[in-house]
Coordinates of C-alpha atoms and ligand atoms in Angstrom, one line a residue:
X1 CA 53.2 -194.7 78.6
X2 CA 53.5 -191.7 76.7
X3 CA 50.1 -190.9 76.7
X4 CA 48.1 -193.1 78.9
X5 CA 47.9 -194.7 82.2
X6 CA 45.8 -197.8 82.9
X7 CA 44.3 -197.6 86.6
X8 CA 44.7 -201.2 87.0
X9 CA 48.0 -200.9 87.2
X10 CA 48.6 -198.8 90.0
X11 CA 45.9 -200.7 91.5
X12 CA 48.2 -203.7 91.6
X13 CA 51.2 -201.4 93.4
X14 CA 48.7 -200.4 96.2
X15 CA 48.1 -204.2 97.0
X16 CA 51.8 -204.9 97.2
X17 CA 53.7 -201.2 98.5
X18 CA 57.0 -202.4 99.8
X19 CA 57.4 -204.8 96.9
X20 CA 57.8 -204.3 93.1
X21 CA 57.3 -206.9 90.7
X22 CA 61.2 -206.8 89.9
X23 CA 61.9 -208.0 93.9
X24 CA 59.4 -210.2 93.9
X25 CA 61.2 -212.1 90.8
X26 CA 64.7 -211.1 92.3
X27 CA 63.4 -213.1 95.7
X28 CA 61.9 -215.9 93.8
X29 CA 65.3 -216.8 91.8
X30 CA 67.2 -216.6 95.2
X31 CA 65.0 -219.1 96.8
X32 CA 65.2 -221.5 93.8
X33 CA 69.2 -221.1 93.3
X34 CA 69.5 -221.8 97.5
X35 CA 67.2 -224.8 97.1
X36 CA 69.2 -226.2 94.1
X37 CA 72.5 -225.4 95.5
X38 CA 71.5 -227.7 98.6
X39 CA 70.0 -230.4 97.1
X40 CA 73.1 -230.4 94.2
X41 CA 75.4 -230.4 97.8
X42 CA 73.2 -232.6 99.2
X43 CA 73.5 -235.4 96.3
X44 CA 77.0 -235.6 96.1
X45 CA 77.1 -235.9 99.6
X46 CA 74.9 -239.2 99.5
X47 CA 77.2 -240.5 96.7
X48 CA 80.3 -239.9 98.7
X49 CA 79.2 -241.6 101.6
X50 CA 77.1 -244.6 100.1
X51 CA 80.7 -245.3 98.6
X52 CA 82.7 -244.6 101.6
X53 CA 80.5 -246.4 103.8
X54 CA 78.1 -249.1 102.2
X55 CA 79.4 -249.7 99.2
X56 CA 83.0 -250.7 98.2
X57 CA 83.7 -250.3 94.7
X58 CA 86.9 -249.3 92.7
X59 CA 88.4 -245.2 92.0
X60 CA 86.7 -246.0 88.5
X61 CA 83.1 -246.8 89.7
X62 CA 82.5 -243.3 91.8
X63 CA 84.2 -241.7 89.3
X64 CA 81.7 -242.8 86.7
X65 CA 78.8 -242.0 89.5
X66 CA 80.3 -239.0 90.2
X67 CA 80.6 -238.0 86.2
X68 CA 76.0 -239.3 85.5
X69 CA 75.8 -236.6 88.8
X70 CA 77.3 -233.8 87.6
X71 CA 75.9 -235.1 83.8
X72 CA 72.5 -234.8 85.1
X73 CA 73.0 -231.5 87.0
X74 CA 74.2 -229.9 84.4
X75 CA 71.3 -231.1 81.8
X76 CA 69.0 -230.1 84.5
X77 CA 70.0 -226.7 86.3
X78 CA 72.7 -225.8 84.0
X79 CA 76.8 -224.6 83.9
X80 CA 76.5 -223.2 87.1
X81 CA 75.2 -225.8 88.9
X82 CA 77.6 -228.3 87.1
X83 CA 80.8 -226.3 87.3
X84 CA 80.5 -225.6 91.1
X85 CA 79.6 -229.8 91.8
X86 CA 82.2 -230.9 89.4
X87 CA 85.0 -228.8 91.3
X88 CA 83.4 -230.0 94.4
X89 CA 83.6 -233.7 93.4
X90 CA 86.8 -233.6 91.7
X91 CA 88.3 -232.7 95.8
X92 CA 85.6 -235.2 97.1
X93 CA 87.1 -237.8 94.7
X94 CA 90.6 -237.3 95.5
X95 CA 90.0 -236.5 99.4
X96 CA 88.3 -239.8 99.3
X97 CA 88.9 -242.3 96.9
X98 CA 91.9 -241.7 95.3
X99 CA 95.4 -242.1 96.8
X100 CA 96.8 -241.3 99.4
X101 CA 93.4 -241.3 100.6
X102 CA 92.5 -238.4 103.2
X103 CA 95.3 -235.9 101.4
X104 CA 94.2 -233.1 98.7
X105 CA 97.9 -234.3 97.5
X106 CA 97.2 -235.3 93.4
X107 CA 100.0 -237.8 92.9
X108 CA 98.4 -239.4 90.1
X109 CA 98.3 -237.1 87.0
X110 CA 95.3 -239.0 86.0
X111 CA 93.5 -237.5 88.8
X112 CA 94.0 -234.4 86.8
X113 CA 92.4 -236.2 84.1
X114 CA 89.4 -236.7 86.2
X115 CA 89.3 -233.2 86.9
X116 CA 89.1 -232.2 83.6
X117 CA 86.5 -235.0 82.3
X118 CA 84.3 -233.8 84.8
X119 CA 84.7 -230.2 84.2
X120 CA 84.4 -230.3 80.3
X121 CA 81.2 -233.0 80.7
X122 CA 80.0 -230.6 82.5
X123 CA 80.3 -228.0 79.8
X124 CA 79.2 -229.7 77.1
X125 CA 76.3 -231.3 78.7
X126 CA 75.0 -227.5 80.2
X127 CA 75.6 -226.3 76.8
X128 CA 73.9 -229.2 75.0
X129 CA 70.4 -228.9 77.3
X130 CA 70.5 -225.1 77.5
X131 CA 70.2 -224.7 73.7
X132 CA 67.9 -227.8 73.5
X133 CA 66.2 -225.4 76.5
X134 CA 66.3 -222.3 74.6
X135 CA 65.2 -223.2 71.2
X136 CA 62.1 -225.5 72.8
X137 CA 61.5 -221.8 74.6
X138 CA 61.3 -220.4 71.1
X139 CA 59.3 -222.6 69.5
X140 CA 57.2 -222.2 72.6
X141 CA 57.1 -218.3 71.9
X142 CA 56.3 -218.7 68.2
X143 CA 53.3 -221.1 69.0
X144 CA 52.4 -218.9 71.4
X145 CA 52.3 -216.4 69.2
X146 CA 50.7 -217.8 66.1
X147 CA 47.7 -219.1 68.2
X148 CA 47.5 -215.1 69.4
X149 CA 47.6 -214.0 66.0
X150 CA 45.0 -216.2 64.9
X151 CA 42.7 -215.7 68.0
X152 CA 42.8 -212.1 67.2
X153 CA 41.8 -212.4 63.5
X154 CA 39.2 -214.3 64.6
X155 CA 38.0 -211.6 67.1
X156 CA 38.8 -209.1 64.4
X157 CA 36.5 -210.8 61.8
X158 CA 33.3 -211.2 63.5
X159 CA 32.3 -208.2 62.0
X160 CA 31.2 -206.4 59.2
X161 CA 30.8 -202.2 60.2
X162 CA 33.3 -200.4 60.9
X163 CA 32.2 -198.3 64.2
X164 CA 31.7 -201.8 65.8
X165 CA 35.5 -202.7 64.7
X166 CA 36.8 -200.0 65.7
X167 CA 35.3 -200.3 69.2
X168 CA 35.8 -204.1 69.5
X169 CA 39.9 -203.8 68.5
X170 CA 41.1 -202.2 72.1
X171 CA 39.7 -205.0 73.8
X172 CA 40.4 -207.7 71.9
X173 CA 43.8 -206.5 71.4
X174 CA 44.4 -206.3 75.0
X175 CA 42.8 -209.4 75.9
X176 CA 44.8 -211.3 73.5
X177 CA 48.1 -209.9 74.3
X178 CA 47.6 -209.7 77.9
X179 CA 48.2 -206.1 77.5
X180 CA 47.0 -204.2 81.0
X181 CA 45.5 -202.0 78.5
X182 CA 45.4 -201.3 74.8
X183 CA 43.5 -198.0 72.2
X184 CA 44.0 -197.6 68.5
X185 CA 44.0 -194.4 67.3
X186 CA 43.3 -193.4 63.5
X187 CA 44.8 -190.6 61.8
X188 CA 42.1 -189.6 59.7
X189 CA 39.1 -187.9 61.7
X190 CA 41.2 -188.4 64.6
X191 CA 39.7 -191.3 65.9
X192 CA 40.5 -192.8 69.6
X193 CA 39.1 -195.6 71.0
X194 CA 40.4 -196.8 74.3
X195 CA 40.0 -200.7 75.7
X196 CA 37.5 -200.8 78.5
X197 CA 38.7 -198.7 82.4
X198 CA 41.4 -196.7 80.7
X199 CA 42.1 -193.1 81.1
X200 CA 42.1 -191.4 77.9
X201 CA 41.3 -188.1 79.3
X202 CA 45.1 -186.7 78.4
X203 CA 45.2 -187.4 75.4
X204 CA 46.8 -185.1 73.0
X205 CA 46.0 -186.0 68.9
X206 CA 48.5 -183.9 67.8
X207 CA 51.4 -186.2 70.2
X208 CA 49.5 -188.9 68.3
X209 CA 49.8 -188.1 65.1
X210 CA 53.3 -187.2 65.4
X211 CA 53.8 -190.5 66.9
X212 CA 52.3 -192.1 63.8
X213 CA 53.8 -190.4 61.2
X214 CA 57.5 -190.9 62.9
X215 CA 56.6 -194.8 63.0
X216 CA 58.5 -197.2 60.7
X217 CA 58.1 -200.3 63.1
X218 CA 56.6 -201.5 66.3
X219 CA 58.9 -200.2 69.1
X220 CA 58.9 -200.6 73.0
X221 CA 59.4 -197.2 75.2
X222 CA 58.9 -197.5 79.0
X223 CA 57.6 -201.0 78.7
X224 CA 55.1 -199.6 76.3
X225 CA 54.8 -201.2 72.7
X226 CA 53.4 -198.5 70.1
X227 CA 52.5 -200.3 67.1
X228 CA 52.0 -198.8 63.8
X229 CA 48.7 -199.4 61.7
X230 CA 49.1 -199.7 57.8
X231 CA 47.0 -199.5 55.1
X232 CA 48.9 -200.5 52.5
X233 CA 52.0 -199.0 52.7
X234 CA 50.8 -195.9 54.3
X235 CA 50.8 -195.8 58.0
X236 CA 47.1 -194.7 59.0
X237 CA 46.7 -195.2 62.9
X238 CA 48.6 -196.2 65.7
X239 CA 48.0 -198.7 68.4
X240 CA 49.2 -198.6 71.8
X241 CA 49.8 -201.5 74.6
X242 CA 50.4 -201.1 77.7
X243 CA 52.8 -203.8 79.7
X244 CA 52.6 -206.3 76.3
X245 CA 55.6 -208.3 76.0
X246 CA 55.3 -209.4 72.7
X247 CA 58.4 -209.5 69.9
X248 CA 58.9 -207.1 67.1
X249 CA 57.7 -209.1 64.8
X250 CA 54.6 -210.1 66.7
X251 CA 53.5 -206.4 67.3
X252 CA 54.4 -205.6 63.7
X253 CA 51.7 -208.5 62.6
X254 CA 49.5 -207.1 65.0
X255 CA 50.0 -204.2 63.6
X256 CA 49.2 -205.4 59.9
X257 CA 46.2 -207.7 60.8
X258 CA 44.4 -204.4 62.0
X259 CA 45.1 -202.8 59.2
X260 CA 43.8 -205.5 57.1
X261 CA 40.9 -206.2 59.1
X262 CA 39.8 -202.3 58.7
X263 CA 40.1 -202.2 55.2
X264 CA 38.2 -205.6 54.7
X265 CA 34.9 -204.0 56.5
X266 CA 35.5 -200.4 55.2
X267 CA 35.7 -202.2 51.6
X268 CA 32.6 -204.3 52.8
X269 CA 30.7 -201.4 54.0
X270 CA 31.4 -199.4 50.5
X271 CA 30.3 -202.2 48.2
X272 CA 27.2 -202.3 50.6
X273 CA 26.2 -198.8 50.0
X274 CA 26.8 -198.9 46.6
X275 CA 24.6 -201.9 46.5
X276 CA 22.0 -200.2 48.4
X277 CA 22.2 -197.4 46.1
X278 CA 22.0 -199.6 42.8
X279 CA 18.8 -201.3 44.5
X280 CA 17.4 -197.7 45.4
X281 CA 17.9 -196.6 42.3
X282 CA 16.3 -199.9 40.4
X283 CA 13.1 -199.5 42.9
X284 CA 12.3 -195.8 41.8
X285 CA 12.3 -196.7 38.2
X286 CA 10.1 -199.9 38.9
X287 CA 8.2 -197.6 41.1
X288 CA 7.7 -194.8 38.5
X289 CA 6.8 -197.8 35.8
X290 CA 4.5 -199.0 38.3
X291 CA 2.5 -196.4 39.1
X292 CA 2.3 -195.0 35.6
X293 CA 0.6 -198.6 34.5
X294 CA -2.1 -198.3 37.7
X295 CA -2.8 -194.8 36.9
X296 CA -3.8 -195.6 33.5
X297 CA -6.7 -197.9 34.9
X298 CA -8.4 -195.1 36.4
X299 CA -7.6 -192.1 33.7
X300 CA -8.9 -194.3 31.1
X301 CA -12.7 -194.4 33.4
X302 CA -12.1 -190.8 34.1
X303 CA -11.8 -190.5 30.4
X304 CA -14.4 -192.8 29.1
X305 CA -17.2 -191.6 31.3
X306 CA -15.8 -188.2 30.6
X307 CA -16.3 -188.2 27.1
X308 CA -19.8 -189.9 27.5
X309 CA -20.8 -187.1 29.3
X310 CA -19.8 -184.3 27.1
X311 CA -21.5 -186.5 23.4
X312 CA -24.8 -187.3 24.8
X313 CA -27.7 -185.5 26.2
X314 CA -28.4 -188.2 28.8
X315 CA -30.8 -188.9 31.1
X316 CA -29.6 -187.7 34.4
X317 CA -29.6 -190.6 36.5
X318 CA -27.0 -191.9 33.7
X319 CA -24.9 -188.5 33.9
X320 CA -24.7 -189.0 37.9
X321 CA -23.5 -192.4 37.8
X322 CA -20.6 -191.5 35.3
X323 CA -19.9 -188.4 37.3
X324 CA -19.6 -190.8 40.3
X325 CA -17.2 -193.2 38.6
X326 CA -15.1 -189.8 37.6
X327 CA -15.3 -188.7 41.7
X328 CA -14.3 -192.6 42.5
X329 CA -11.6 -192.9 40.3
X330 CA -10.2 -188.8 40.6
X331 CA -9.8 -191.1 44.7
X332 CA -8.2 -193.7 43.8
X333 CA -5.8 -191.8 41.5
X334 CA -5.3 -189.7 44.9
X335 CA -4.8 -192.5 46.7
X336 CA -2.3 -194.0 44.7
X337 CA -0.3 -191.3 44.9
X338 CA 0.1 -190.6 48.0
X339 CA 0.7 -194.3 48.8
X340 CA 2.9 -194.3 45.7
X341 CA 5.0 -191.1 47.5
X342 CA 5.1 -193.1 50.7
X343 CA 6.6 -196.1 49.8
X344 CA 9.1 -194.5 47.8
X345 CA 10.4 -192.6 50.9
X346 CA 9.8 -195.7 52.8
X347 CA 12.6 -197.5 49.9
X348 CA 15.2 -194.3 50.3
X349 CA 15.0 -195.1 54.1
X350 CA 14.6 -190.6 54.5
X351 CA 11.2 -191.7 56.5
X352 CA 11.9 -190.9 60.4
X353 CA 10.7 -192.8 62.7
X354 CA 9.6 -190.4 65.6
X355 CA 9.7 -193.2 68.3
X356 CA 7.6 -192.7 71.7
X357 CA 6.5 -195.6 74.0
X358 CA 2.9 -196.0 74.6
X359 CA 0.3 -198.6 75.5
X360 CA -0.7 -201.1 72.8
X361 CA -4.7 -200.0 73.7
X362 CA -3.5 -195.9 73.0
X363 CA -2.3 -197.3 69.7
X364 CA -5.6 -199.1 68.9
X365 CA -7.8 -196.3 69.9
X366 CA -5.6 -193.4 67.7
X367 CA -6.3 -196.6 64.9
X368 CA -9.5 -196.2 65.1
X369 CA -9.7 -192.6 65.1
X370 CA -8.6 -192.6 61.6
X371 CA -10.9 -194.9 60.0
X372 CA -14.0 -194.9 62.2
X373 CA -16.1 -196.5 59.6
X374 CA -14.6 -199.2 60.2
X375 CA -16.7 -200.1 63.6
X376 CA -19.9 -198.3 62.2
X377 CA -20.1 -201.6 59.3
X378 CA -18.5 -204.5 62.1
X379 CA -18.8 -205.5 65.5
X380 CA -15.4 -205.0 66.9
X381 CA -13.8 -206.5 70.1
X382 CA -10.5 -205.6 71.7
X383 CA -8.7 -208.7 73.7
X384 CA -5.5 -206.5 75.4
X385 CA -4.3 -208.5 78.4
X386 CA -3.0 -205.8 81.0
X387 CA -0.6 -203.3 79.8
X388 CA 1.0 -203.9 77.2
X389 CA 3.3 -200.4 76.0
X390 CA 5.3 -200.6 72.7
X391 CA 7.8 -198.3 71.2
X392 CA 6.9 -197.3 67.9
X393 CA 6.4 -194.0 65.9
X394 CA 2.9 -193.6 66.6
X395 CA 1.6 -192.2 63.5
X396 CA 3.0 -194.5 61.2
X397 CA 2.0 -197.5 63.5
X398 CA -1.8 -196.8 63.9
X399 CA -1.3 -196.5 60.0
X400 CA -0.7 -199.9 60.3
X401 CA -3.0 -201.0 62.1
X402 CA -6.1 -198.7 60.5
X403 CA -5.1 -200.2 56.6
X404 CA -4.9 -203.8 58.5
X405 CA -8.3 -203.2 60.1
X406 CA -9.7 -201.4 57.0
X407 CA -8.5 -204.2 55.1
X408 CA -10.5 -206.8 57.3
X409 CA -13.7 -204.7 57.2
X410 CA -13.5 -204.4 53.3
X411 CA -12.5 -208.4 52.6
X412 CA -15.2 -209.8 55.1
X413 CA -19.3 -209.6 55.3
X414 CA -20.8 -206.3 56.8
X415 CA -21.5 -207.2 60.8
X416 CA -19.0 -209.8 60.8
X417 CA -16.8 -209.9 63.6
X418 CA -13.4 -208.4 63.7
X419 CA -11.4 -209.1 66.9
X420 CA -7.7 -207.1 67.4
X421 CA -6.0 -208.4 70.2
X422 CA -1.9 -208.5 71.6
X423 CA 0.1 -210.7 73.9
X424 CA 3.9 -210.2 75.0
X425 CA 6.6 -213.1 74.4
X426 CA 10.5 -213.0 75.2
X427 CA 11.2 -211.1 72.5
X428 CA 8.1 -209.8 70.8
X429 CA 4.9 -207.7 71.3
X430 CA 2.3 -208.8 69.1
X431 CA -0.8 -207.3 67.4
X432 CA -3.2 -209.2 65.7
X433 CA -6.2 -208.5 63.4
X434 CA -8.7 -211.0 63.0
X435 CA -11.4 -211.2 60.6
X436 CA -14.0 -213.7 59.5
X437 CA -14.0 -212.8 55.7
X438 CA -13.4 -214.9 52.8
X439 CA -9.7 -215.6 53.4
X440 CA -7.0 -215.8 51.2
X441 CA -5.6 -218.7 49.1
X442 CA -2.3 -220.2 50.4
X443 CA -0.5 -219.6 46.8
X444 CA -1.8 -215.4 46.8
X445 CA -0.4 -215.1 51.0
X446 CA 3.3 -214.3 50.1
X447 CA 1.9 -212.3 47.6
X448 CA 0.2 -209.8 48.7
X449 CA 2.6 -207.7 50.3
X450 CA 4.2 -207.0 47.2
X451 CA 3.8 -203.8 45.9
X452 CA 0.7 -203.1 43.7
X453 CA -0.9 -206.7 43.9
X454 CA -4.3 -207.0 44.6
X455 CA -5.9 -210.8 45.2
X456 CA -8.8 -212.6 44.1
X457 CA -10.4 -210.6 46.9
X458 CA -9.1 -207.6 46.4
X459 CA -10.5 -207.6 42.8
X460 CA -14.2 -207.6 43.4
X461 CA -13.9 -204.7 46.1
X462 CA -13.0 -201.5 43.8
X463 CA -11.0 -198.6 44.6
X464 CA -8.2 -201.0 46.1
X465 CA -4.4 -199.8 45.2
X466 CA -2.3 -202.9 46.0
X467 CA -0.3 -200.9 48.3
X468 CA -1.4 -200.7 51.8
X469 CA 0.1 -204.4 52.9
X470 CA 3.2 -203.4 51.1
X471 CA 3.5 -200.3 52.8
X472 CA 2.8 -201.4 56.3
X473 CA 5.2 -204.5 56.0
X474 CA 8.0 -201.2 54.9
X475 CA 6.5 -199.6 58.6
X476 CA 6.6 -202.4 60.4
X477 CA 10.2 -203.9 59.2
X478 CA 11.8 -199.8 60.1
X479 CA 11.0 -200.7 63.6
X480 CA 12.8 -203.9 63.2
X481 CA 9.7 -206.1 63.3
X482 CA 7.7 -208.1 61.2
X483 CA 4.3 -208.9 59.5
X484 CA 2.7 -212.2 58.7
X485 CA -0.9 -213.7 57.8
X486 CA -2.3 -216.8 58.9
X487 CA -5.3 -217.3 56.6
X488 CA -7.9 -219.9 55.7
X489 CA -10.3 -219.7 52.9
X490 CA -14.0 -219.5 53.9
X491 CA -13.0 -218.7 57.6
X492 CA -11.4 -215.4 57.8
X493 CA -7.5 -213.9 57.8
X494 CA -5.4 -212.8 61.2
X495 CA -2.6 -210.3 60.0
X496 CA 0.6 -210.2 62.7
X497 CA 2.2 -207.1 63.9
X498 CA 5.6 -208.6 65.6
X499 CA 7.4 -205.8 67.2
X500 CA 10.9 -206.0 69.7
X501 CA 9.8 -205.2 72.9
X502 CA 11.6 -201.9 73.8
X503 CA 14.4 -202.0 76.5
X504 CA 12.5 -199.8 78.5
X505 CA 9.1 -202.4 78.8
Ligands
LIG1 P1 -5.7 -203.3 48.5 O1 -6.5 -203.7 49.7 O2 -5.7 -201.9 48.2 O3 -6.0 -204.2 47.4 P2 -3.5 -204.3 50.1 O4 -2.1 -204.3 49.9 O5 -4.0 -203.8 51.4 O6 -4.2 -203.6 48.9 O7 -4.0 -205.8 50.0 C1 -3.5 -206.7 49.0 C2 -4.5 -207.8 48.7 O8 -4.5 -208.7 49.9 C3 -5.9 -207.4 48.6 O9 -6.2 -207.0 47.3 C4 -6.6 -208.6 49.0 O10 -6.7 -209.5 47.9 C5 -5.7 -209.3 50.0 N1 -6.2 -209.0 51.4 C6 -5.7 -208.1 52.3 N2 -6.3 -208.2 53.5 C7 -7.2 -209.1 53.4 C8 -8.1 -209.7 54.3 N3 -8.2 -209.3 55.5 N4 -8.9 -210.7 53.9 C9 -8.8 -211.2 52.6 N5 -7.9 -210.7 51.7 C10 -7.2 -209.7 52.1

């Protein structure tokens, strides 16, 4: 190949040194035409001597035989076979059967006649079966080649982004076509991607692109097939077999199903960005009308108590309470601005995950660090089987984990029991936080993790923003994971951190 060598081919030379592929085929066709040669000599022989012998029938009789022999040889083995038996019959047929009997002598002119039957049925029959031979051949190739084209767009559409395409084409290319090897190579960014155990370490893009551009139609140098890639009518890539044997036409739909199939996901990919940019865009103006609405809950109490403060000479256990409303609310206006900031980056995906892999009981206690209070009001127990590590971004996970375990303190009795434990399945580590608080109602559990909702529970606890479930189930679904809750009313709530286990546990 012009560019590439595939090591399995010389592989297949070192197994096999005194031989190529082309002797070996060479040897083969000898063996076959000495084994037809006899038994077509061996047949006529039988014939001859059943009717010499055994049987004694009239000139007319063998020469019928002698015509469904050479009839059937020809059909079968074709004009060669035919021509050299029907020569050889016509001198067995006058040696033998005609007279004077045991003379080459053709007295008869009919026995010229029989020559010539047998020579022309010979013909015609050879010429009959071979095209009957070569057309079923054809119709063979083009089946063959239909079911490859539509194995390969099959392969081909099994995905939907581009880099796995583009990776997945070399193969399935090469598979397909029985290639020894196969890469596609794309103009723009000058992309290569080889089929698996090639040697693309010679490769020069600027052979490549020449290649392309030069490229009207599939075409075959040194048994190598370089196909071109269009988009459209513009030739973008290139895609290079090694050892197919496929037809023009074949390499040239090849060719155009690749093309096709790239623009299908890069067309699919677009529309998904701009769909994900439409969506970004429609959560940041919900978001902005969302958080203007909650803060107005709290400015208006800031406002109120405010206002009270500054008319009235009140007495001063009055003037402390407002002031503590104003230093609640000035919190939760904090709070839900922050939050508000977070889930917004959380939306634009810009949040990185800084991923390190620790144990399931380091995550816990970092939890714990953050909201302490939490173990002061409840009596906490911890139920982590051995070690358990996950791979997580540690400081957004014990985020997680603190607003689940905050949330179980604030929604359940003071003293009550909260118990956080993990277990490991197939495909999933899994931390739980359990509480024996008042439960949520089946309708509200979808609903609270959307953003800003706060339950029938949440209501009667103030200072609440609606956002901490909403922005954990964000944390938890960038590490690919999930969060449920299993909760019954009157006996408590157990929140679900699934996360993949890591490739490394
Ligand atoms: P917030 O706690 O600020 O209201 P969250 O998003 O954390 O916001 O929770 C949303 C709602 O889910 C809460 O208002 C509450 O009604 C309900 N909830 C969350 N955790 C629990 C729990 N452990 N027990 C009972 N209800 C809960």
């Amino acid at each position: 190949m012009l560019i590439l060598q595939a090591p399995s081919l010389s592989t297949r030379s070192r197994q096999h040194p005194d031989m190529t592929p082309y002797n070996r085929a060479m040897l083969l066709r000898t063996r076959v035409a000495v084994v037809r040669s006899m038994t077509a000599a061996a047949s006529l022989a039988i014939v001859v001597l059943a009717y010499r012998r055994w049987i004694h029938v009239n000139p007319t009789t063998v020469a019928l035989t002698l015509l469904l022999l050479i009839l059937l040889l020809a059909a079968e083995w074709g004009l060669r076979y035919a021509v050299v038996i029907a020569v050889a019959a016509t001198a067995c047929y006058n040696f033998f059967f005609l007279p004077p009997v045991g003379t080459f002598t053709i007295t008869d002119p009919q026995n010229w006649l029989a020559l010539f039957a047998f020579l022309i049925t010979a013909i015609i029959a050879s010429r009959l079966s071979e095209r009957a031979r070569e057309q079923a051949a054809i119709a063979e190739t083009r089946r063959r080649e239909v079911e490859l084209l539509f194995r390969l767009s099959r392969e081909l559409m099994q995905t939907d982004s581009v880099a796995s395409l583009l990776s997945l084409i070399p193969n399935a290319v090469a598979d397909v076509t029985e290639a020894s090897s196969a890469a596609i190579f794309l103009v723009e960014g000058d992309r290569f991607f080889p089929s698996t155990g090639m040697d693309a370490s010679s490769i020069q893009f600027s052979q490549l692109r020449t290649l392309t551009e030069s490229l009207a139609e599939a075409h075959t140098e040194d048994g190598d097939l370089h196909i071109p890639v269009r988009s459209g009518v513009r030739t973008t890539g290139l895609l290079l077999l090694e050892q197919a044997k496929l037809s023009t036409a074949t390499a040239d739909a090849i060719g155009g199903l690749v093309g096709i199939s790239i623009d299908r996901v890069e067309a699919l990919e677009s529309a998904a960005r701009g769909k994900a940019a439409e969506e970004s865009e429609r959560l940041r103006a919900l978001m902005a009308d969302s958080v203007t609405h909650e803060l107005r809950t709290p400015l208006t109490s800031i406002k109120g108590a405010a206002t009270a403060l500054l008319q009235s000479n009140m007495p001063m256990q009055q003037s402390q309470e407002l002031l503590q409303i104003i230093d609640e609310e000035c919190d939760r206006m904090n709070r839900l601005v922050t939050e508000s900031m977070e889930m917004a980056q959380l939306d634009q995906g810009s949040m990185q995950l800084r991923l390190t892999t620790l144990s399931v009981d380091a995550l816990i206690n970092r939890a714990l660090q953050t909201c302490p209070w939490v173990e002061e009001r409840h009596t906490l127990r911890t139920e982590v089987p051995g070690h358990i590590g996950v791979t997580v971004d540690p400081h957004l996970m014990s985020k997680v984990i603190c607003n689940l375990l905050e949330n179980a303190a604030k929604y359940s009795g003071d003293g009550t029991k909260i118990t956080i434990s993990a277990s490991r399945s197939r495909e999933y580590v899994t931390i739980r936080v359990a509480d024996q608080g008042a439960g949520i109602d089946p309708l509200e559990q979808s609903l609270i993790f959307e953003r800003f909702y706060r339950g029938r529970s949440g209501q009667a606890v103030p200072g609440g923003t609606g956002m901490g479930l909403a922005i954990s189930r964000a944390i938890v679904e960038a590490h690919q994971g999930y969060l449920d809750v299993m909760s019954q009313p009157g006996r408590g709530s157990t929140f679900s951190v699934h996360l993949p286990l890591s490739r490394e546990q």
